[in-house]
Each structure stands twice: as C-alpha cells, then as structure tokens.
PDB file of C-alpha atoms in Angstrom:
ATOM      1  CA  MET A  37     -16.406  38.035 -36.406  1.00  0.00           C
ATOM      2  CA  ILE A  38     -14.224  34.997 -37.050  1.00  0.00           C
ATOM      3  CA  GLY A  39     -11.347  36.563 -35.119  1.00  0.00           C
ATOM      4  CA  ARG A  40     -13.589  37.297 -32.162  1.00  0.00           C
ATOM      5  CA  ARG A  41     -14.881  33.726 -32.151  1.00  0.00           C
ATOM      6  CA  LEU A  42     -11.320  32.372 -32.365  1.00  0.00           C
ATOM      7  CA  LEU A  43     -10.247  34.504 -29.407  1.00  0.00           C
ATOM      8  CA  ALA A  44     -13.275  33.310 -27.452  1.00  0.00           C
ATOM      9  CA  ASP A  45     -12.404  29.664 -28.168  1.00  0.00           C
ATOM     10  CA  ILE A  46      -8.794  30.219 -27.125  1.00  0.00           C
ATOM     11  CA  GLY A  47      -9.914  31.969 -23.953  1.00  0.00           C
ATOM     12  CA  ASN A  48     -12.310  29.161 -23.065  1.00  0.00           C
ATOM     13  CA  THR A  49      -9.613  26.564 -23.663  1.00  0.00           C
ATOM     14  CA  VAL A  50      -7.116  28.401 -21.465  1.00  0.00           C
ATOM     15  CA  ARG A  51      -9.746  28.927 -18.764  1.00  0.00           C
ATOM     16  CA  ASP A  52     -10.703  25.225 -18.770  1.00  0.00           C
ATOM     17  CA  TYR A  53      -7.043  24.229 -18.607  1.00  0.00           C
ATOM     18  CA  VAL A  54      -6.304  26.544 -15.681  1.00  0.00           C
ATOM     19  CA  GLU A  55      -9.463  25.385 -13.915  1.00  0.00           C
ATOM     20  CA  SER A  56      -8.560  21.704 -14.310  1.00  0.00           C
ATOM     21  CA  LEU A  57      -4.991  22.382 -13.205  1.00  0.00           C
ATOM     22  CA  GLY A  58      -6.217  24.160 -10.102  1.00  0.00           C
ATOM     23  CA  TYR A  59      -8.643  21.353  -9.291  1.00  0.00           C
ATOM     24  CA  ALA A  60      -5.910  18.736  -9.760  1.00  0.00           C
ATOM     25  CA  THR A  61      -3.647  20.705  -7.420  1.00  0.00           C
ATOM     26  CA  ARG A  62      -6.390  20.848  -4.819  1.00  0.00           C
ATOM     27  CA  VAL A  63      -6.980  17.088  -5.078  1.00  0.00           C
ATOM     28  CA  PHE A  64      -3.248  16.435  -4.700  1.00  0.00           C
ATOM     29  CA  PHE A  65      -2.849  18.496  -1.553  1.00  0.00           C
ATOM     30  CA  THR A  66      -6.096  17.107  -0.145  1.00  0.00           C
ATOM     31  CA  MET A  67      -4.735  13.597  -0.644  1.00  0.00           C
ATOM     32  CA  ILE A  68      -1.445  14.529   1.022  1.00  0.00           C
ATOM     33  CA  GLY A  69      -3.263  16.164   3.920  1.00  0.00           C
ATOM     34  CA  LEU A  70      -5.451  13.100   4.483  1.00  0.00           C
ATOM     35  CA  SER A  71      -2.535  10.652   4.340  1.00  0.00           C
ATOM     36  CA  GLY A  72      -1.755  10.982   8.055  1.00  0.00           C
ATOM     37  CA  GLY A  73      -4.507   8.517   8.918  1.00  0.00           C
ATOM     38  CA  LEU A  74      -2.700   5.771   7.012  1.00  0.00           C
ATOM     39  CA  TRP A  75      -0.250   5.393   9.899  1.00  0.00           C
ATOM     40  CA  ARG A  76      -3.117   3.885  11.892  1.00  0.00           C
ATOM     41  CA  ARG A  77      -3.960   1.463   9.070  1.00  0.00           C
ATOM     42  CA  PRO A  78      -0.691   0.564   7.322  1.00  0.00           C
ATOM     43  CA  ARG A  79      -2.261  -2.629   6.006  1.00  0.00           C
ATOM     44  CA  LEU A  80      -3.960  -0.575   3.278  1.00  0.00           C
ATOM     45  CA  VAL A  81      -0.602   0.579   1.926  1.00  0.00           C
ATOM     46  CA  VAL A  82       1.005  -2.863   2.289  1.00  0.00           C
ATOM     47  CA  GLU A  83      -1.781  -4.511   0.309  1.00  0.00           C
ATOM     48  CA  GLN A  84      -1.455  -2.004  -2.500  1.00  0.00           C
ATOM     49  CA  LEU A  85       2.339  -2.289  -2.416  1.00  0.00           C
ATOM     50  CA  HIS A  86       1.979  -6.018  -2.983  1.00  0.00           C
ATOM     51  CA  PHE A  87      -0.502  -5.484  -5.801  1.00  0.00           C
ATOM     52  CA  ILE A  88       1.490  -2.729  -7.491  1.00  0.00           C
ATOM     53  CA  GLY A  89       5.057  -3.842  -6.811  1.00  0.00           C
ATOM     54  CA  ASN A  90       5.033  -7.633  -6.933  1.00  0.00           C
ATOM     55  CA  TYR A  91       2.963  -7.821 -10.085  1.00  0.00           C
ATOM     56  CA  SER A  92       5.382  -5.435 -11.823  1.00  0.00           C
ATOM     57  CA  LEU A  93       8.506  -7.263 -10.655  1.00  0.00           C
ATOM     58  CA  LEU A  94       8.733  -9.770 -13.509  1.00  0.00           C
ATOM     59  CA  ILE A  95       8.635  -7.258 -16.345  1.00  0.00           C
ATOM     60  CA  ILE A  96      11.042  -4.957 -14.492  1.00  0.00           C
ATOM     61  CA  THR A  97      13.536  -7.763 -13.872  1.00  0.00           C
ATOM     62  CA  LEU A  98      13.482  -9.126 -17.423  1.00  0.00           C
ATOM     63  CA  SER A  99      13.672  -5.659 -18.945  1.00  0.00           C
ATOM     64  CA  GLY A 100      16.592  -4.735 -16.680  1.00  0.00           C
ATOM     65  CA  LEU A 101      18.470  -7.876 -17.678  1.00  0.00           C
ATOM     66  CA  PHE A 102      18.084  -7.302 -21.407  1.00  0.00           C
ATOM     67  CA  VAL A 103      18.794  -3.564 -21.184  1.00  0.00           C
ATOM     68  CA  GLY A 104      21.996  -4.307 -19.264  1.00  0.00           C
ATOM     69  CA  MET A 105      23.035  -6.900 -21.829  1.00  0.00           C
ATOM     70  CA  VAL A 106      22.408  -4.542 -24.736  1.00  0.00           C
ATOM     71  CA  LEU A 107      24.193  -1.707 -22.933  1.00  0.00           C
ATOM     72  CA  GLY A 108      27.175  -3.967 -22.254  1.00  0.00           C
ATOM     73  CA  LEU A 109      27.325  -5.075 -25.889  1.00  0.00           C
ATOM     74  CA  GLN A 110      27.000  -1.609 -27.384  1.00  0.00           C
ATOM     75  CA  GLY A 111      29.304  -0.115 -24.758  1.00  0.00           C
ATOM     76  CA  TYR A 112      32.013  -2.656 -25.510  1.00  0.00           C
ATOM     77  CA  TYR A 113      31.938  -1.902 -29.249  1.00  0.00           C
ATOM     78  CA  THR A 114      32.205   1.825 -28.516  1.00  0.00           C
ATOM     79  CA  LEU A 115      34.920   1.603 -25.851  1.00  0.00           C
ATOM     80  CA  THR A 116      37.035  -0.771 -27.943  1.00  0.00           C
ATOM     81  CA  LYS A 117      37.565   1.990 -30.511  1.00  0.00           C
ATOM     82  CA  TYR A 118      39.357   4.028 -27.836  1.00  0.00           C
ATOM     83  CA  GLY A 119      41.147   1.160 -26.114  1.00  0.00           C
ATOM     84  CA  ALA A 120      39.046   1.527 -22.958  1.00  0.00           C
ATOM     85  CA  SER A 121      37.151  -1.761 -22.845  1.00  0.00           C
ATOM     86  CA  GLU A 122      38.138  -2.164 -19.148  1.00  0.00           C
ATOM     87  CA  SER A 123      35.771   0.724 -18.368  1.00  0.00           C
ATOM     88  CA  LEU A 124      32.764  -1.286 -19.503  1.00  0.00           C
ATOM     89  CA  GLY A 125      31.575  -1.866 -15.936  1.00  0.00           C
ATOM     90  CA  LEU A 126      31.717   1.854 -15.201  1.00  0.00           C
ATOM     91  CA  LEU A 127      29.762   2.668 -18.362  1.00  0.00           C
ATOM     92  CA  VAL A 128      27.045   0.128 -17.589  1.00  0.00           C
ATOM     93  CA  ALA A 129      26.726   1.180 -13.943  1.00  0.00           C
ATOM     94  CA  LEU A 130      26.573   4.919 -14.648  1.00  0.00           C
ATOM     95  CA  GLY A 131      24.132   4.484 -17.502  1.00  0.00           C
ATOM     96  CA  LEU A 132      21.780   2.425 -15.370  1.00  0.00           C
ATOM     97  CA  THR A 133      21.977   4.209 -12.019  1.00  0.00           C
ATOM     98  CA  ARG A 134      21.882   7.721 -13.424  1.00  0.00           C
ATOM     99  CA  GLU A 135      19.470   7.424 -16.320  1.00  0.00           C
ATOM    100  CA  LEU A 136      18.174   4.155 -17.719  1.00  0.00           C
ATOM    101  CA  GLY A 137      17.193   2.532 -14.428  1.00  0.00           C
ATOM    102  CA  PRO A 138      14.858   5.269 -13.149  1.00  0.00           C
ATOM    103  CA  VAL A 139      13.495   6.273 -16.568  1.00  0.00           C
ATOM    104  CA  ILE A 140      12.757   2.859 -18.061  1.00  0.00           C
ATOM    105  CA  THR A 141      11.368   1.603 -14.752  1.00  0.00           C
ATOM    106  CA  ALA A 142       9.028   4.600 -14.606  1.00  0.00           C
ATOM    107  CA  LEU A 143       7.857   4.076 -18.194  1.00  0.00           C
ATOM    108  CA  LEU A 144       7.218   0.377 -17.616  1.00  0.00           C
ATOM    109  CA  PHE A 145       5.506   1.106 -14.321  1.00  0.00           C
ATOM    110  CA  ALA A 146       3.232   3.683 -15.947  1.00  0.00           C
ATOM    111  CA  GLY A 147       2.252   1.202 -18.644  1.00  0.00           C
ATOM    112  CA  ARG A 148       1.752  -1.728 -16.300  1.00  0.00           C
ATOM    113  CA  ALA A 149       0.542  -0.373 -12.947  1.00  0.00           C
ATOM    114  CA  GLY A 150      -0.588   3.122 -13.890  1.00  0.00           C
ATOM    115  CA  THR A 151      -3.153   1.970 -16.433  1.00  0.00           C
ATOM    116  CA  SER A 152      -4.360  -0.739 -14.058  1.00  0.00           C
ATOM    117  CA  LEU A 153      -4.967   1.785 -11.291  1.00  0.00           C
ATOM    118  CA  THR A 154      -6.728   4.214 -13.631  1.00  0.00           C
ATOM    119  CA  ALA A 155      -9.061   1.483 -14.856  1.00  0.00           C
ATOM    120  CA  GLU A 156      -9.675   0.269 -11.298  1.00  0.00           C
ATOM    121  CA  ILE A 157     -10.599   3.711  -9.971  1.00  0.00           C
ATOM    122  CA  GLY A 158     -12.646   4.473 -13.066  1.00  0.00           C
ATOM    123  CA  LEU A 159     -14.637   1.254 -12.722  1.00  0.00           C
ATOM    124  CA  MET A 160     -15.170   1.944  -9.025  1.00  0.00           C
ATOM    125  CA  LYS A 161     -16.619   5.306  -9.992  1.00  0.00           C
ATOM    126  CA  ALA A 162     -18.731   3.785 -12.754  1.00  0.00           C
ATOM    127  CA  GLY A 163     -20.057   1.213 -10.290  1.00  0.00           C
ATOM    128  CA  GLU A 164     -20.911   4.044  -7.838  1.00  0.00           C
ATOM    129  CA  GLN A 165     -18.626   2.564  -5.179  1.00  0.00           C
ATOM    130  CA  LEU A 166     -17.021   5.955  -4.567  1.00  0.00           C
ATOM    131  CA  SER A 167     -20.433   7.566  -4.216  1.00  0.00           C
ATOM    132  CA  ALA A 168     -21.443   4.848  -1.747  1.00  0.00           C
ATOM    133  CA  MET A 169     -18.365   5.647   0.355  1.00  0.00           C
ATOM    134  CA  GLU A 170     -19.332   9.297   0.442  1.00  0.00           C
ATOM    135  CA  MET A 171     -22.853   8.329   1.551  1.00  0.00           C
ATOM    136  CA  MET A 172     -21.287   6.392   4.458  1.00  0.00           C
ATOM    137  CA  ALA A 173     -19.157   9.423   5.424  1.00  0.00           C
ATOM    138  CA  VAL A 174     -15.971   7.759   4.120  1.00  0.00           C
ATOM    139  CA  ASN A 175     -13.718  10.037   2.113  1.00  0.00           C
ATOM    140  CA  PRO A 176     -12.751   8.123  -1.082  1.00  0.00           C
ATOM    141  CA  ILE A 177      -9.612  10.224  -1.475  1.00  0.00           C
ATOM    142  CA  GLN A 178      -8.366   9.069   1.921  1.00  0.00           C
ATOM    143  CA  ARG A 179      -9.606   5.487   1.670  1.00  0.00           C
ATOM    144  CA  VAL A 180      -8.933   4.684  -1.989  1.00  0.00           C
ATOM    145  CA  LEU A 181      -6.482   7.162  -3.523  1.00  0.00           C
ATOM    146  CA  ALA A 182      -4.015   7.829  -0.692  1.00  0.00           C
ATOM    147  CA  PRO A 183      -2.996   4.177   0.006  1.00  0.00           C
ATOM    148  CA  ARG A 184      -2.412   3.514  -3.680  1.00  0.00           C
ATOM    149  CA  PHE A 185      -0.478   6.747  -4.071  1.00  0.00           C
ATOM    150  CA  TRP A 186       1.997   6.034  -1.284  1.00  0.00           C
ATOM    151  CA  ALA A 187       2.349   2.391  -2.285  1.00  0.00           C
ATOM    152  CA  GLY A 188       3.398   3.495  -5.761  1.00  0.00           C
ATOM    153  CA  VAL A 189       5.795   6.122  -4.413  1.00  0.00           C
ATOM    154  CA  VAL A 190       7.521   3.392  -2.389  1.00  0.00           C
ATOM    155  CA  ALA A 191       7.400   0.789  -5.162  1.00  0.00           C
ATOM    156  CA  VAL A 192       9.006   2.786  -7.987  1.00  0.00           C
ATOM    157  CA  PRO A 193      12.396   3.421  -6.270  1.00  0.00           C
ATOM    158  CA  LEU A 194      12.563  -0.223  -5.165  1.00  0.00           C
ATOM    159  CA  LEU A 195      11.799  -1.448  -8.670  1.00  0.00           C
ATOM    160  CA  ALA A 196      14.323   1.004 -10.157  1.00  0.00           C
ATOM    161  CA  SER A 197      17.003  -0.340  -7.798  1.00  0.00           C
ATOM    162  CA  ILE A 198      16.205  -3.898  -8.857  1.00  0.00           C
ATOM    163  CA  PHE A 199      16.262  -2.846 -12.508  1.00  0.00           C
ATOM    164  CA  SER A 200      19.719  -1.292 -12.146  1.00  0.00           C
ATOM    165  CA  ALA A 201      21.134  -4.233 -10.172  1.00  0.00           C
ATOM    166  CA  VAL A 202      19.862  -6.809 -12.659  1.00  0.00           C
ATOM    167  CA  GLY A 203      21.031  -4.608 -15.539  1.00  0.00           C
ATOM    168  CA  ILE A 204      24.574  -4.480 -14.139  1.00  0.00           C
ATOM    169  CA  PHE A 205      24.488  -8.259 -13.866  1.00  0.00           C
ATOM    170  CA  GLY A 206      23.357  -8.444 -17.502  1.00  0.00           C
ATOM    171  CA  GLY A 207      26.248  -6.210 -18.533  1.00  0.00           C
ATOM    172  CA  TYR A 208      28.591  -8.487 -16.584  1.00  0.00           C
ATOM    173  CA  LEU A 209      27.278 -11.578 -18.379  1.00  0.00           C
ATOM    174  CA  VAL A 210      27.847 -10.046 -21.795  1.00  0.00           C
ATOM    175  CA  GLY A 211      31.077  -8.194 -21.081  1.00  0.00           C
ATOM    176  CA  VAL A 212      32.907 -10.728 -18.899  1.00  0.00           C
ATOM    177  CA  LYS A 213      31.375 -14.113 -19.633  1.00  0.00           C
ATOM    178  CA  LEU A 214      30.549 -13.678 -23.314  1.00  0.00           C
ATOM    179  CA  ILE A 215      33.108 -11.219 -24.690  1.00  0.00           C
ATOM    180  CA  GLY A 216      35.958 -11.814 -22.264  1.00  0.00           C
ATOM    181  CA  VAL A 217      36.555  -8.497 -20.518  1.00  0.00           C
ATOM    182  CA  ASP A 218      38.672  -8.915 -17.382  1.00  0.00           C
ATOM    183  CA  ALA A 219      36.350  -9.392 -14.402  1.00  0.00           C
ATOM    184  CA  GLY A 220      38.663  -7.548 -12.019  1.00  0.00           C
ATOM    185  CA  ALA A 221      38.825  -4.516 -14.288  1.00  0.00           C
ATOM    186  CA  PHE A 222      35.056  -4.623 -14.787  1.00  0.00           C
ATOM    187  CA  TRP A 223      34.268  -4.423 -11.073  1.00  0.00           C
ATOM    188  CA  SER A 224      37.190  -2.242  -9.971  1.00  0.00           C
ATOM    189  CA  GLN A 225      36.470   0.454 -12.555  1.00  0.00           C
ATOM    190  CA  MET A 226      32.845   0.425 -11.469  1.00  0.00           C
ATOM    191  CA  GLN A 227      33.671   0.734  -7.765  1.00  0.00           C
ATOM    192  CA  ALA A 228      36.175   3.526  -8.381  1.00  0.00           C
ATOM    193  CA  GLY A 229      33.983   5.572 -10.719  1.00  0.00           C
ATOM    194  CA  VAL A 230      30.455   5.304  -9.285  1.00  0.00           C
ATOM    195  CA  ASP A 231      29.790   7.778  -6.493  1.00  0.00           C
ATOM    196  CA  LEU A 232      27.167   6.864  -3.893  1.00  0.00           C
ATOM    197  CA  TRP A 233      25.637  10.326  -3.579  1.00  0.00           C
ATOM    198  CA  LYS A 234      26.244  11.852  -6.988  1.00  0.00           C
ATOM    199  CA  ASP A 235      25.144   8.838  -9.017  1.00  0.00           C
ATOM    200  CA  VAL A 236      23.182   6.327  -6.951  1.00  0.00           C
ATOM    201  CA  PHE A 237      21.360   8.787  -4.700  1.00  0.00           C
ATOM    202  CA  ASN A 238      20.484  11.141  -7.559  1.00  0.00           C
ATOM    203  CA  GLY A 239      19.045   8.206  -9.467  1.00  0.00           C
ATOM    204  CA  PHE A 240      17.017   7.308  -6.378  1.00  0.00           C
ATOM    205  CA  VAL A 241      15.678  10.863  -6.163  1.00  0.00           C
ATOM    206  CA  LYS A 242      14.676  10.688  -9.818  1.00  0.00           C
ATOM    207  CA  SER A 243      12.726   7.487  -9.255  1.00  0.00           C
ATOM    208  CA  VAL A 244      10.899   8.994  -6.256  1.00  0.00           C
ATOM    209  CA  VAL A 245       9.866  12.038  -8.296  1.00  0.00           C
ATOM    210  CA  PHE A 246       8.768   9.802 -11.171  1.00  0.00           C
ATOM    211  CA  GLY A 247       6.743   7.683  -8.762  1.00  0.00           C
ATOM    212  CA  ILE A 248       4.916  10.729  -7.390  1.00  0.00           C
ATOM    213  CA  ALA A 249       4.094  11.979 -10.899  1.00  0.00           C
ATOM    214  CA  ILE A 250       2.950   8.607 -12.237  1.00  0.00           C
ATOM    215  CA  MET A 251       0.768   7.752  -9.274  1.00  0.00           C
ATOM    216  CA  PHE A 252      -0.997  11.081  -9.122  1.00  0.00           C
ATOM    217  CA  ILE A 253      -1.632  11.154 -12.877  1.00  0.00           C
ATOM    218  CA  ALA A 254      -2.982   7.592 -12.861  1.00  0.00           C
ATOM    219  CA  LEU A 255      -5.210   8.100  -9.830  1.00  0.00           C
ATOM    220  CA  TYR A 256      -6.458  11.509 -10.923  1.00  0.00           C
ATOM    221  CA  GLN A 257      -7.358  10.282 -14.402  1.00  0.00           C
ATOM    222  CA  GLY A 258      -9.381   7.440 -12.926  1.00  0.00           C
ATOM    223  CA  TYR A 259     -10.963   9.628 -10.257  1.00  0.00           C
ATOM    224  CA  GLU A 260     -12.065  12.273 -12.761  1.00  0.00           C
ATOM    225  CA  ALA A 261     -13.164   9.895 -15.528  1.00  0.00           C
ATOM    226  CA  ARG A 262     -16.844   9.988 -16.377  1.00  0.00           C
ATOM    227  CA  PRO A 263     -18.652   6.744 -15.449  1.00  0.00           C
ATOM    228  CA  THR A 264     -18.812   5.389 -18.987  1.00  0.00           C
ATOM    229  CA  PRO A 265     -16.749   2.606 -20.598  1.00  0.00           C
ATOM    230  CA  GLU A 266     -15.522   4.964 -23.309  1.00  0.00           C
ATOM    231  CA  ASP A 267     -14.229   7.583 -20.895  1.00  0.00           C
ATOM    232  CA  VAL A 268     -12.588   5.005 -18.609  1.00  0.00           C
ATOM    233  CA  ALA A 269     -10.769   3.592 -21.652  1.00  0.00           C
ATOM    234  CA  GLY A 270      -9.747   7.108 -22.662  1.00  0.00           C
ATOM    235  CA  ALA A 271      -8.502   7.788 -19.142  1.00  0.00           C
ATOM    236  CA  THR A 272      -6.173   4.778 -19.267  1.00  0.00           C
ATOM    237  CA  THR A 273      -4.774   6.030 -22.569  1.00  0.00           C
ATOM    238  CA  ARG A 274      -4.258   9.511 -21.150  1.00  0.00           C
ATOM    239  CA  THR A 275      -2.448   7.996 -18.174  1.00  0.00           C
ATOM    240  CA  VAL A 276       0.185   6.412 -20.413  1.00  0.00           C
ATOM    241  CA  VAL A 277       0.589   9.447 -22.667  1.00  0.00           C
ATOM    242  CA  VAL A 278       0.689  12.105 -19.954  1.00  0.00           C
ATOM    243  CA  SER A 279       2.886   9.999 -17.648  1.00  0.00           C
ATOM    244  CA  SER A 280       5.401   9.290 -20.416  1.00  0.00           C
ATOM    245  CA  LEU A 281       5.678  12.941 -21.397  1.00  0.00           C
ATOM    246  CA  MET A 282       5.925  13.986 -17.756  1.00  0.00           C
ATOM    247  CA  ILE A 283       8.685  11.431 -17.103  1.00  0.00           C
ATOM    248  CA  TRP A 284      10.813  12.711 -19.973  1.00  0.00           C
ATOM    249  CA  TRP A 285      10.280  16.341 -18.996  1.00  0.00           C
ATOM    250  CA  LEU A 286      11.099  15.685 -15.349  1.00  0.00           C
ATOM    251  CA  ASP A 287      14.112  13.632 -16.372  1.00  0.00           C
ATOM    252  CA  PHE A 288      15.516  16.534 -18.355  1.00  0.00           C
ATOM    253  CA  MET A 289      14.889  19.032 -15.561  1.00  0.00           C
ATOM    254  CA  LEU A 290      16.343  16.791 -12.840  1.00  0.00           C
ATOM    255  CA  THR A 291      19.378  15.880 -14.937  1.00  0.00           C
ATOM    256  CA  ALA A 292      20.049  19.551 -15.610  1.00  0.00           C
ATOM    257  CA  LEU A 293      19.826  20.339 -11.887  1.00  0.00           C
ATOM    258  CA  MET A 294      21.818  17.355 -10.646  1.00  0.00           C
ATOM    259  CA  PHE A 295      24.641  16.980 -13.151  1.00  0.00           C
ATOM    260  CA  SER A 296      25.038  20.445 -14.666  1.00  0.00           C
ATOM    261  CA  ARG A 297      27.931  21.171 -12.327  1.00  0.00           C
TER     262      ARG A 297
END
C-alpha cells in the first residue's frame, strides 16, 4: 500500500513537471511569435532597455572593475612563479572575455533586473492589470512580456562587454600601475593572444544565451505567480535560484561545445 502510494506521488510529480514544462514552452514560442509587432512600436523595447540596462550599469561597472583588479593581482602572483608575468594582460583578457564577463554579468543581471521584472509582472497580475488587458482584447504576452524579453536579450551582451572592458582596465591598473608590469608587454601579449572569433565572439554568444534564459525565467515566474503577496515573493526567489542554476549549466555546456577542440 505504501509502495503504491509512493509510486502515485512520484507519477503525479513527474506529470506536473512535464505539464509545466510544456506550458512554459508554449508561452515561450507564443511570445516569440507575437514579437513581430514590436517592429511597429520599437519605443516599447527602448523604454524597457533603458529601465533594465541603465539601472544595472552601475553595479556591472563597479563589479567589473573589482573583478579585473582581483584577477590581475591573483594572476600576477601565479604567473610570477613561472616567470611569465608579461602574460598578465592575456590572462586577464581571456578570463574576462571567455568566462567571467558573461557569467558574472548574467548572475548580477538576474539578481538585479530579473527579480525586479518578476515582481513587476507579479504585481501587475495581482492588481488585475493583465486581466484588464485581456478584457480590452490586448494580449499581455505581446504587450508586456515580449518588449521586456527582447530588451533584456539586448542588454545582457552590452553589459557583459562593458564588464569585460572595465575589468581589463582594472587588471591594467593593478598589473601596470600598481605592481609595475611592463605596459607594452601587457597590451602586446593581449593583442597577440586574444582571438576575435574564438574568444570575444564566443563570449558574446554566451551572454546572448544567458540573456534569453534569464529573461524568460524572470517573466514566466512573474506571469505564472498566483496573485498573492506570498507567491509573488516566492516567484522572485525562484527567479534568482533557477536563473543561477541555469546560467552555470548553460555555461558548462557552451564551454564544452566552444572550446573542447
């Protein structure tokens, strides 16, 4: 009897999970299919890009600076053991463009903008604003979700590029100005070792994929949250947790595909 009940519980859990996954997939493709109308009203995306991107710029810039400084300091101590301190610029640039820039930007973006969007959509649902749109024959997925989704997809790669650029500058401050590494060797090693397509472009692709995952998770959690304060708060927490786990999983998969050769 207990075994039968356990199997029933497991079956119900798997069924609910598959059902929610299928519904999320349908919402995603519905949002993509309805995004064509945004070309006639680009102001909706621009407004959300300002809200999402500009308000995240300060934390991205400061974090990039300090990460670059720490990477330059730790990299110098490591490279000095092998007599390769001139390669500090290459180490900082590769670490930021390939890995740290896209990943840390995505994590910060999920914590800053993702939770904000989840709470915003959840409160709109709790205030019956989404229901009012449906009563006026306005599709809330097209009017509310799609502009925010594409604004985030555009914002994350831009913020990741800023993060990496500021981080390289931070590594330069520590390595050249503070420690005394030769500036010519710092920049020349970086220019000779960083490949535009293999390193910079692959990092850009990572940030685009992270942006798609973060935005859909944040918007879906808010859109599907029950109209209660407790569930909206839980949805914001789920946004951070699920987005963080998804970022690390996608990072591993993309790194294995891009750099395994």
